[in-house]
Every structure is written in C-alpha cells, then in structure tokens.
Amino acid sequence: MKYILVTGGVISGIGKGVIASSIGTILKHCGLHVTSIKIDPYINIDAGTFSPFEHGEVFVLDDGGEVDLDLGNYERFLDVTLHRANNITTGKIYQQVIECERRGDYLGKTVQVVPHITDAIQEWVINVAKVPVTDDGKEPEVCIIELGGTIGDIEGMPFVEAFRQFQFRVSHESFCCVHVSLVPQPKSTGESKTKPTQASVKELRGSGLSPDLIVCRSEMPIIDEVKQKISNFCHVKPDRVICIHDCTSTYRVPLMLEEQGLIQFIAERLQLNIATPARPKKFMWKWRDLADRHDNVRKVVEIALVGKYTQLEDAYASVTKALQHSALFVNRRLNLSYIEATSLEEATKIENPVKYHQAWQILCRSDGVIVPGGFGKRGMEGKIAAVTWCRTTRKPFLGVCLGLQAAVIEFTRNVMNWKDANTTEIDPESPYPVVIDMPEHNPGQMGGTMRLGKRTTIFHGDSILKKLYGNVGSIDERHRHRYEVNPEFVDKIEEAGLHFVGRDESETRMEIMELPVSTHPYFVATQYHPEYISRPLKPSPPYLGLLLAAVGKLQPYLNNAMASNTTSEDGENSDEDIVGILRRNISNVSLSATSTPVTPSHLSVKSPVVTD
C-alpha cells in the first residue's frame, strides 16, 4: 500500500480536498486502484449534527455515514463508493480508545495521547486503506489521506504526530507528504509573497514531517523565480514546487497537476509501476473534454434555488454540483441564483418590501426552480410559496427531501382545500398532518437517528423519472430525513391528481412524487437525495430532467426523438443532436424491472462534445 498525505498551511479552505481528489483522479487514469481518507480534527463523532452555516453540507454515504463534504469531492472525482470509516474525527478516535480502556484492553496501563491515541490513528488508516471502494471489489493500491485544518492547529497535533511515526512504520517508498500552501499576491504590488509558505513548511518540518511536494495556491500563475525561492527556503527540489492558480473550473486542476509532472514525481517517489514520461494520446481525454466543454459552452440556463442556508454556498455543495453536471450535459452554462426562502414570505413584504420583490423577481425570471432539503420551521412558508408559483405557472420544478414535503403540503392546501395541512415538525396539532415523523425518529437524540444511507425505491406505473432512469423497475438512492409523507392520506392525495410513482419496498414510504405531464411539464420531487451520487460524466436523472425541462427539451428526450447528425453553424452540437445522443446511449443500457437494482452512477452515458 502506498500512502499520500495531503496537509495544508496558512489558511483553511485552501483547496486541499480538490488537490487530493485530483491526485487520485490522475492515479486512477494511470490504472491504479485509489481510495481516500479525510481526517477532521474536531471532537464531533461525525458531521451529522453540524449546522450548515458552520461546516457546509453534510454528505451522506451508502452505509449511512454522515461525513464532511470533501468526501463528496472524492466520490465525484474518483467515481468510488466510500464508507463512514473513510472519515476520521478526533471524536471517533477518542471514543474508540475510551471504549478499549473501559473493557480493560490496555491491561491497567495509563492511557495517553502517545502511544494510545497515535497508535489508534495509524491502525485506523491501515485498516481502512485496504477496504475496496470500486465495483470490482479489488483492494486499493494507493490511499490518499487529507488532514483537515492547517498545520499548527492544536486539535490536529495528535494526527501530525501519528503520521510522523507512521512514515517510519511503513517504508520510505510507501509514504509521501504533499503540502498545500497559499502564496498571496497583494494587488498593491502584484508580487508573489512566499513568507507564509516558508512559515507553514517550517511548522510542518518542526513537527517531524518534511513535504516531498509543495502545491502553491495563488490567484495568478507563479513565475519560476518564485518557485526557486520556495525551493531554496523549504528544502525541496524546484521541480517539486507546483503552482495551481485560480482557474475556470475544478475540472482543470487534475490537468494542471499532470502538466507539471505530478505523475513522474509520484512514480519515482513511491516506486509505482507507471509508464513515464510517455502517456497515451487519449490519456485523461474524457476529463480534458469535460473541462473544455465547461469553458466553451455559450448558452445559459437560469435556475433558482429556494433554500434556508443560502448565506453559505457550501451548504448546498452537492446540489450545486449535480446542477452543474446536468447543465453541462444539456450544453448550457449554469447561472444559479440563491433565494432565501424567508424572502418570499408575506411577512418580508411588510418588513422589507425591496428584499421581497427582488426575491420574487429572481424566481420569476428563472427557467427552473429547485427546493432542496432542510430542517425546521424557518422559511417553510416561503418554500411553499415557491412551489405554488411553479405549479400554477407550469415552471419546471424539482423538490428534494423537504422540497417534496413542501410540495405535498402546498398541493393539499391549495388543490384539496385542506387549509390547515402541515407537517408535524411545525404543527403537531394539525388536523391534516400530511407529513409525519418516522417510526425511527428519536426526539431525545439528534445524531444518527434519521433514515440514512442507500435505500431501494420501487417504481409504480409509468412516470417521467422512471424514463429518466432508463425504465428500470427499481433504484437505490441515498436518504437523510426524519419526516415523510403520511401514508394515511396517500390515496386521497392521489385521487386529487398528485401521484406517488416511487415507494419503498414496504410501499408505506413515499419516495417520488409527480404531477402528470398533461398537467405540468416537470413537477417532480424525491424524498431521497439524488445529488449525492451525481457524477460529472453521469448526472443524476432527477436533476437532468429539471435541466432538460428548463431548456425545453424534456419531451423530445423522453419521446426518443430522432436527432439530426448535423451540427449548428457555430460548430456546437444542436439541441436536437444532444437529445439524441443522450437518449440513444441510455437506451443502450439493457435493464429491466427484474434486473438488479442500479443507481444512476451505473448508467454509462457518453458525453456530447462541443467543438470550436
């Protein structure tokens, strides 16, 4: 096993996750099996109880693990399926050590940070690195470990010490350290400042770890003289100082690393059996094509996101990525507008009319609307107002988790005339509790008490989403929720025209909701979170449907319209050509209602190509 430790200096949020994911992407394209581990030094057991304002979104894995959003980057870049053990926290390590102490495993010895905590960290890394993360079940050959925070943080010291020991526990050829640091470029002078990087490397070396590769993050490209200076003061060779400046998209980062000799460095340093320096002509061509299409797409699609945590974009990181994947697939540049749900409510109209009208103006000019998940009372009426507008104006709409619940409440209030319909989360005394808490819900404890992880949804009858998923009989998607549609009201709701076309295996949990195409072009909601398994080259079907409907191409797609093989005058694929490409490729996947349930990530879809 080869281990690559990625550390960060100067500031947090510098891009360690993207750098780590990009290194893994390159190695995967070299034919290696790669896994990843994210270390978060906070004392929480997991990310499940975090406020979205505190740490961004909570990413959910197949096994129900609630983890840091960086693991979402790993899964999207590497197209792997990680497990809850791939996210290490201080809380998990201390919990494990304390449980061992209570059982008497340490035979009465004094339990200390060194060696007990550091040993537990090393054992965890070694064990998790061996767990297969790909469909073929092969053991990984390379494990990329991202150490969260910055070097020098007091909470990260036990982990730094653990890896100081770890580098001697494994051979020199099996461990290397990549340090990501900021090189600021003040606008007053335009000069690249290396002192912060020198200080962070000094701190790292003082802790017993020497970086083998320094990745410099900057706003603009760094000249060779600056690289030479960093090399001199940080005790690394000049060719082991790599610059990753701000670029048009994160899809460019693996290409930039590869162009600066990352493969040759890792092959030599870890003695990997990779053919260097010659690379095949089509090496990473899909990734290169993806980056080029992102940069060259001309037409724009406007999507409005009505949410509760819009002050921090990372709170909807996976939703944003899923929308970007789908927008790229339909040959559009995504223009995503975040609308605070409370801004759409009547109370805001009185308190702040300018904010109210601005929010409604953004909503009205959008091509499609998404209402994502969330918890609590705040903003619920604003979400319901957005749903009402989408339903009555036939605007393409996708609801996710709480978005489905808002859509059901809106329909029962305004179509079925149940004016007091609500969720028990907000109004436990409602005469029409159309959304209720689940049997698993434990009001006394918040962490890990939701319906989490991959669950099976079975389609009932014909539906838009069933066609988008390739006419399969069932799908597996990831969940994270405490409340769901009340099964007692399902029959009456369906009689009124709102159909629940996807249900769980017991048929008591409503997973997918749709209005018929004759009533609305795309009014769809899911109780599960389809964004968690969306991939750059394999977008999530519900999100793809929203974007197709937003650009007016959903029905040709669903009807398998024959596409023209010609391209438009500007050299881009025509819209009809894209519809044909997408539909033909999904149709080529042989799936039936009796086949093994699949997720969207198993659908092999060829990307449309944009040429200049």
Coordinates of C-alpha atoms in Angstrom, one line a residue, residues 166-526:
F166 CA 3.7 6.3 10.5
Q167 CA 6.3 7.3 8.0
F168 CA 8.8 5.1 9.8
R169 CA 6.3 2.3 10.3
V170 CA 5.9 1.9 6.6
S171 CA 8.8 2.0 4.2
H172 CA 10.2 5.3 2.8
E173 CA 8.9 4.3 -0.7
S174 CA 5.4 3.8 0.7
F175 CA 4.8 7.3 2.2
C176 CA 5.0 10.8 0.8
C177 CA 3.7 14.2 2.0
V178 CA 2.1 16.8 -0.2
H179 CA 1.8 20.2 1.4
V180 CA -0.7 22.8 0.0
S181 CA 0.0 26.4 0.9
L182 CA -1.1 29.8 0.0
V183 CA 1.1 32.2 -1.9
P184 CA -0.7 35.6 -1.6
Q185 CA -0.4 38.2 -4.4
P186 CA -1.3 41.6 -3.0
K187 CA -3.0 43.8 -5.6
S188 CA -1.0 46.8 -4.4
T189 CA 2.3 45.3 -5.7
G190 CA 1.3 42.2 -7.7
E191 CA 4.2 40.4 -6.2
S192 CA 4.0 36.8 -5.0
K193 CA 4.8 36.6 -1.3
T194 CA 6.5 33.3 -0.2
K195 CA 6.9 34.0 3.5
P196 CA 3.6 32.4 4.6
T197 CA 4.6 29.2 2.7
Q198 CA 8.0 29.3 4.3
A199 CA 6.4 29.6 7.8
S200 CA 4.0 26.8 7.3
V201 CA 6.6 24.4 5.9
K202 CA 8.9 25.3 8.9
E203 CA 6.0 24.5 11.2
L204 CA 5.4 21.2 9.4
R205 CA 9.1 20.2 9.5
G206 CA 9.3 21.2 13.2
S207 CA 6.5 18.6 13.8
G208 CA 8.7 15.9 12.2
L209 CA 7.2 15.8 8.6
S210 CA 9.0 17.0 5.6
P211 CA 7.0 17.8 2.5
D212 CA 8.0 15.9 -0.7
L213 CA 5.9 18.1 -2.9
I214 CA 4.6 21.7 -2.3
V215 CA 1.5 22.8 -4.1
C216 CA 1.2 26.6 -4.2
R217 CA -2.3 28.0 -4.4
S218 CA -2.4 31.5 -5.8
E219 CA -4.7 33.9 -7.7
M220 CA -2.4 34.2 -10.7
P221 CA 0.3 31.9 -12.1
I222 CA 3.6 31.9 -10.2
I223 CA 6.8 32.7 -12.1
D224 CA 9.9 30.4 -12.0
E225 CA 11.9 32.7 -9.8
V226 CA 9.2 32.4 -7.0
K227 CA 9.3 28.6 -7.3
Q228 CA 13.1 28.7 -7.0
K229 CA 12.8 30.8 -3.9
I230 CA 10.3 28.4 -2.3
S231 CA 12.6 25.5 -3.2
N232 CA 15.6 27.2 -1.5
F233 CA 13.8 28.0 1.7
C234 CA 11.6 24.9 2.0
H235 CA 14.2 22.2 1.3
V236 CA 12.6 20.7 -1.8
K237 CA 13.7 20.5 -5.5
P238 CA 12.5 23.2 -7.8
D239 CA 10.5 20.7 -9.9
R240 CA 8.7 19.6 -6.8
V241 CA 7.1 23.0 -6.4
I242 CA 3.8 23.1 -8.3
C243 CA 1.6 26.1 -8.9
I244 CA -2.2 25.7 -9.0
H245 CA -3.7 29.2 -9.7
D246 CA -7.3 30.1 -9.8
C247 CA -8.9 28.5 -12.9
T248 CA -12.2 28.4 -14.7
S249 CA -13.3 25.2 -13.0
T250 CA -12.1 22.4 -10.7
Y251 CA -12.1 20.1 -13.7
R252 CA -8.8 21.9 -14.8
V253 CA -6.9 21.0 -11.6
P254 CA -6.0 17.4 -12.5
L255 CA -4.9 18.6 -15.9
M256 CA -2.7 21.3 -14.4
L257 CA -1.1 18.8 -12.0
E258 CA -0.5 16.3 -14.8
E259 CA 1.1 19.0 -17.0
Q260 CA 3.6 20.0 -14.2
G261 CA 5.0 16.4 -13.9
L262 CA 3.0 15.0 -10.9
I263 CA 2.9 11.5 -12.4
Q264 CA 6.6 11.3 -12.9
F265 CA 7.2 12.6 -9.3
I266 CA 4.8 10.1 -7.7
A267 CA 6.0 7.2 -9.8
E268 CA 9.6 7.9 -8.7
R269 CA 8.9 8.8 -5.1
L270 CA 6.6 5.8 -4.4
Q271 CA 8.2 3.4 -7.0
L272 CA 4.9 2.9 -8.7
N273 CA 4.8 0.8 -11.9
I274 CA 3.6 3.6 -14.2
A275 CA 4.9 4.2 -17.7
T276 CA 6.7 7.6 -17.6
P277 CA 7.1 10.0 -19.1
A278 CA 5.3 8.9 -22.2
R279 CA 1.5 9.0 -21.9
P280 CA -1.1 7.6 -24.3
K281 CA -2.6 10.2 -26.7
K282 CA -6.0 9.8 -25.1
F283 CA -4.8 9.9 -21.5
M284 CA -7.5 11.7 -19.4
W285 CA -9.2 12.7 -22.7
K286 CA -12.7 12.5 -21.1
W287 CA -11.6 14.8 -18.3
R288 CA -10.0 17.2 -20.7
D289 CA -13.1 17.2 -22.9
L290 CA -15.2 17.9 -19.8
A291 CA -13.0 20.9 -18.8
D292 CA -13.1 22.2 -22.4
R293 CA -16.9 21.9 -22.6
H294 CA -17.3 23.7 -19.3
D295 CA -15.2 26.6 -20.6
N296 CA -16.7 26.8 -24.1
V297 CA -20.4 26.4 -23.6
R298 CA -22.2 29.6 -24.6
K299 CA -25.9 29.3 -23.9
V300 CA -27.1 30.0 -20.3
V301 CA -29.8 28.3 -18.2
E302 CA -31.2 30.2 -15.2
I303 CA -32.0 28.0 -12.1
A304 CA -33.3 29.4 -8.8
L305 CA -32.5 27.6 -5.6
V306 CA -35.0 28.4 -2.8
G307 CA -33.3 27.4 0.4
K308 CA -32.8 28.1 4.1
Y309 CA -29.0 28.2 4.3
T310 CA -28.2 30.4 1.2
Q311 CA -25.7 32.6 3.1
L312 CA -23.1 29.8 2.7
E313 CA -23.0 28.2 -0.8
D314 CA -21.2 25.1 0.6
A315 CA -24.4 24.3 2.4
Y316 CA -25.7 23.1 -1.0
A317 CA -22.4 21.9 -2.4
S318 CA -23.7 18.6 -3.8
V319 CA -26.9 20.2 -5.2
T320 CA -24.8 22.8 -7.0
K321 CA -22.5 20.1 -8.4
A322 CA -25.5 18.0 -9.6
L323 CA -27.0 21.0 -11.3
Q324 CA -23.6 21.8 -13.0
H325 CA -23.3 18.2 -14.2
S326 CA -26.7 18.3 -15.7
A327 CA -26.3 21.7 -17.2
L328 CA -23.1 20.7 -18.9
F329 CA -24.9 17.6 -20.3
V330 CA -27.6 19.7 -22.0
N331 CA -25.0 22.1 -23.3
R332 CA -25.8 25.1 -21.1
R333 CA -23.8 27.2 -18.7
L334 CA -25.5 27.2 -15.3
N335 CA -26.5 30.5 -13.7
L336 CA -27.6 29.5 -10.3
S337 CA -29.4 32.1 -8.1
Y338 CA -29.8 31.5 -4.4
I339 CA -33.0 32.8 -2.9
E340 CA -33.5 32.9 0.9
A341 CA -36.9 31.2 1.5
T342 CA -38.0 33.7 4.1
S343 CA -37.6 36.5 1.5
L344 CA -40.6 35.0 -0.4
E345 CA -43.0 35.2 2.6
E346 CA -45.7 37.8 3.2
A347 CA -44.0 38.9 6.5
T348 CA -41.0 40.0 4.5
K349 CA -43.2 42.0 2.1
I350 CA -44.2 44.1 5.2
E351 CA -40.8 44.3 6.9
N352 CA -38.6 44.6 3.9
P353 CA -40.6 45.1 0.6
V354 CA -37.4 45.7 -1.5
K355 CA -36.0 42.3 -0.5
Y356 CA -39.3 40.6 -1.0
H357 CA -39.8 42.0 -4.6
Q358 CA -36.2 41.3 -5.5
A359 CA -36.5 37.7 -4.4
W360 CA -39.7 37.2 -6.4
Q361 CA -38.1 38.9 -9.4
I362 CA -35.3 36.4 -9.4
L363 CA -37.7 33.5 -9.0
C364 CA -40.0 34.7 -11.9
R365 CA -37.1 35.1 -14.4
S366 CA -35.7 31.6 -13.8
D367 CA -36.0 28.8 -16.2
G368 CA -36.4 26.2 -13.5
V369 CA -36.7 26.0 -9.7
I370 CA -35.2 23.6 -7.1
V371 CA -36.3 23.4 -3.5
P372 CA -33.6 21.4 -1.6
G373 CA -33.7 19.8 1.8
G374 CA -33.5 21.3 5.3
F375 CA -34.9 21.2 8.8
G376 CA -37.1 23.3 11.0
K377 CA -39.9 25.9 10.6
R378 CA -38.0 28.9 9.3
G379 CA -38.5 29.5 5.6
M380 CA -41.1 26.8 5.1
E381 CA -43.9 29.1 4.0
G382 CA -41.5 30.7 1.5
K383 CA -40.7 27.3 0.1
I384 CA -44.4 26.5 -0.2
A385 CA -45.0 29.9 -1.9
A386 CA -42.3 29.0 -4.5
V387 CA -43.9 25.6 -5.1
T388 CA -47.3 27.3 -5.6
W389 CA -45.8 29.6 -8.2
C390 CA -44.1 26.7 -10.0
R391 CA -47.3 24.6 -10.1
T392 CA -49.6 27.3 -11.3
T393 CA -47.3 28.8 -13.9
R394 CA -46.1 25.4 -15.2
K395 CA -42.5 26.3 -14.3
P396 CA -40.1 23.2 -14.2
F397 CA -39.8 22.2 -10.5
L398 CA -37.7 19.7 -8.6
G399 CA -38.1 19.2 -4.8
V400 CA -35.6 17.2 -2.7
C401 CA -36.4 15.9 0.7
L402 CA -38.0 18.9 2.5
G403 CA -38.9 20.1 -1.1
L404 CA -41.1 17.0 -1.5
Q405 CA -42.8 17.7 1.8
A406 CA -43.4 21.3 0.9
A407 CA -44.9 20.3 -2.4
V408 CA -47.3 17.8 -0.7
I409 CA -48.4 20.5 1.8
E410 CA -48.9 23.0 -0.9
F411 CA -51.0 20.6 -3.0
T412 CA -53.2 19.6 -0.1
R413 CA -53.7 23.2 0.9
N414 CA -54.4 24.8 -2.4
V415 CA -55.8 22.0 -4.6
M416 CA -57.6 19.8 -2.0
N417 CA -58.5 22.8 0.1
W418 CA -57.0 21.4 3.4
K419 CA -56.0 24.9 4.5
D420 CA -54.5 23.6 7.8
A421 CA -52.4 20.9 6.2
N422 CA -48.9 20.8 7.6
T423 CA -46.0 18.8 8.9
T424 CA -45.9 17.6 12.5
E425 CA -42.4 19.1 12.6
I426 CA -44.0 22.5 12.5
D427 CA -47.6 22.0 13.7
P428 CA -48.0 18.8 15.8
E429 CA -51.7 19.6 16.3
S430 CA -52.6 20.0 12.5
P431 CA -55.9 18.4 11.6
Y432 CA -54.3 17.3 8.3
P433 CA -50.8 16.0 9.3
V434 CA -49.8 15.1 5.7
V435 CA -46.1 14.9 6.8
I436 CA -45.2 13.0 9.9
D437 CA -42.1 11.8 11.8
M438 CA -40.9 8.4 11.1
P439 CA -41.0 5.4 13.4
E440 CA -37.2 5.5 13.7
H441 CA -37.3 9.1 14.9
N442 CA -35.9 9.6 18.4
P443 CA -36.7 13.1 19.7
G444 CA -34.3 12.7 22.6
Q445 CA -31.2 12.3 20.5
M446 CA -30.2 14.1 17.3
G447 CA -27.1 12.4 15.9
G448 CA -27.6 9.3 13.7
T449 CA -31.4 9.0 14.3
M450 CA -32.5 9.8 10.8
R451 CA -33.3 7.5 7.9
L452 CA -29.8 7.4 6.4
G453 CA -27.9 5.8 3.6
K454 CA -28.8 3.8 0.4
R455 CA -32.3 2.5 0.2
T456 CA -34.4 0.9 -2.5
T457 CA -37.2 2.7 -4.3
I458 CA -39.6 0.8 -6.5
F459 CA -41.4 2.4 -9.4
H460 CA -45.2 2.2 -9.7
G461 CA -46.6 2.6 -13.2
D462 CA -45.2 4.8 -15.9
S463 CA -43.6 8.1 -14.9
I464 CA -41.2 10.8 -16.0
L465 CA -38.5 9.7 -13.6
K466 CA -38.8 6.1 -14.5
K467 CA -38.0 7.0 -18.1
L468 CA -35.1 9.3 -17.0
Y469 CA -33.6 6.4 -15.0
G470 CA -33.7 4.2 -18.1
N471 CA -37.1 2.4 -17.4
V472 CA -35.7 0.3 -14.6
G473 CA -38.0 -1.3 -12.1
S474 CA -36.2 0.0 -9.0
I475 CA -33.3 2.2 -8.0
D476 CA -31.0 2.7 -5.0
E477 CA -30.5 6.2 -3.7
R478 CA -29.2 7.8 -0.5
H479 CA -31.5 9.3 2.2
R480 CA -31.2 11.7 5.0
H481 CA -34.5 12.7 6.6
R482 CA -36.6 12.4 9.8
Y483 CA -40.1 13.2 8.3
E484 CA -42.1 11.6 5.5
V485 CA -45.5 11.7 3.8
N486 CA -48.3 10.3 6.0
P487 CA -49.4 7.1 4.3
E488 CA -53.0 7.6 5.7
F489 CA -53.5 10.5 3.2
V490 CA -51.8 9.0 0.2
D491 CA -55.0 7.6 -1.5
K492 CA -56.9 10.9 -1.2
I493 CA -53.9 12.9 -2.5
E494 CA -53.5 10.6 -5.5
E495 CA -57.2 10.9 -6.2
A496 CA -56.8 14.6 -6.4
G497 CA -54.1 14.3 -9.1
L498 CA -50.7 14.1 -7.3
H499 CA -49.1 10.8 -7.9
F500 CA -46.6 8.9 -5.8
V501 CA -44.8 7.0 -8.5
G502 CA -41.9 5.6 -6.4
R503 CA -42.2 3.9 -3.0
D504 CA -40.0 1.9 -0.7
E505 CA -40.2 -1.9 -0.6
S506 CA -42.9 -1.9 2.1
E507 CA -45.0 0.6 0.0
T508 CA -45.6 2.7 3.0
R509 CA -42.9 5.3 2.4
M510 CA -43.4 7.7 -0.5
E511 CA -40.1 8.3 -2.3
I512 CA -41.1 10.0 -5.6
M513 CA -43.9 12.4 -6.3
E514 CA -45.0 13.7 -9.8
L515 CA -47.8 15.7 -11.5
P516 CA -48.8 14.1 -14.8
V517 CA -47.2 15.5 -17.9
S518 CA -50.6 16.5 -19.1
T519 CA -50.9 18.8 -16.1
H520 CA -47.3 20.1 -15.8
P521 CA -44.2 19.7 -17.9
Y522 CA -41.9 18.8 -15.0
F523 CA -43.2 18.9 -11.4
V524 CA -41.2 16.2 -9.6
A525 CA -39.9 15.7 -6.1
T526 CA -37.9 13.0 -4.3

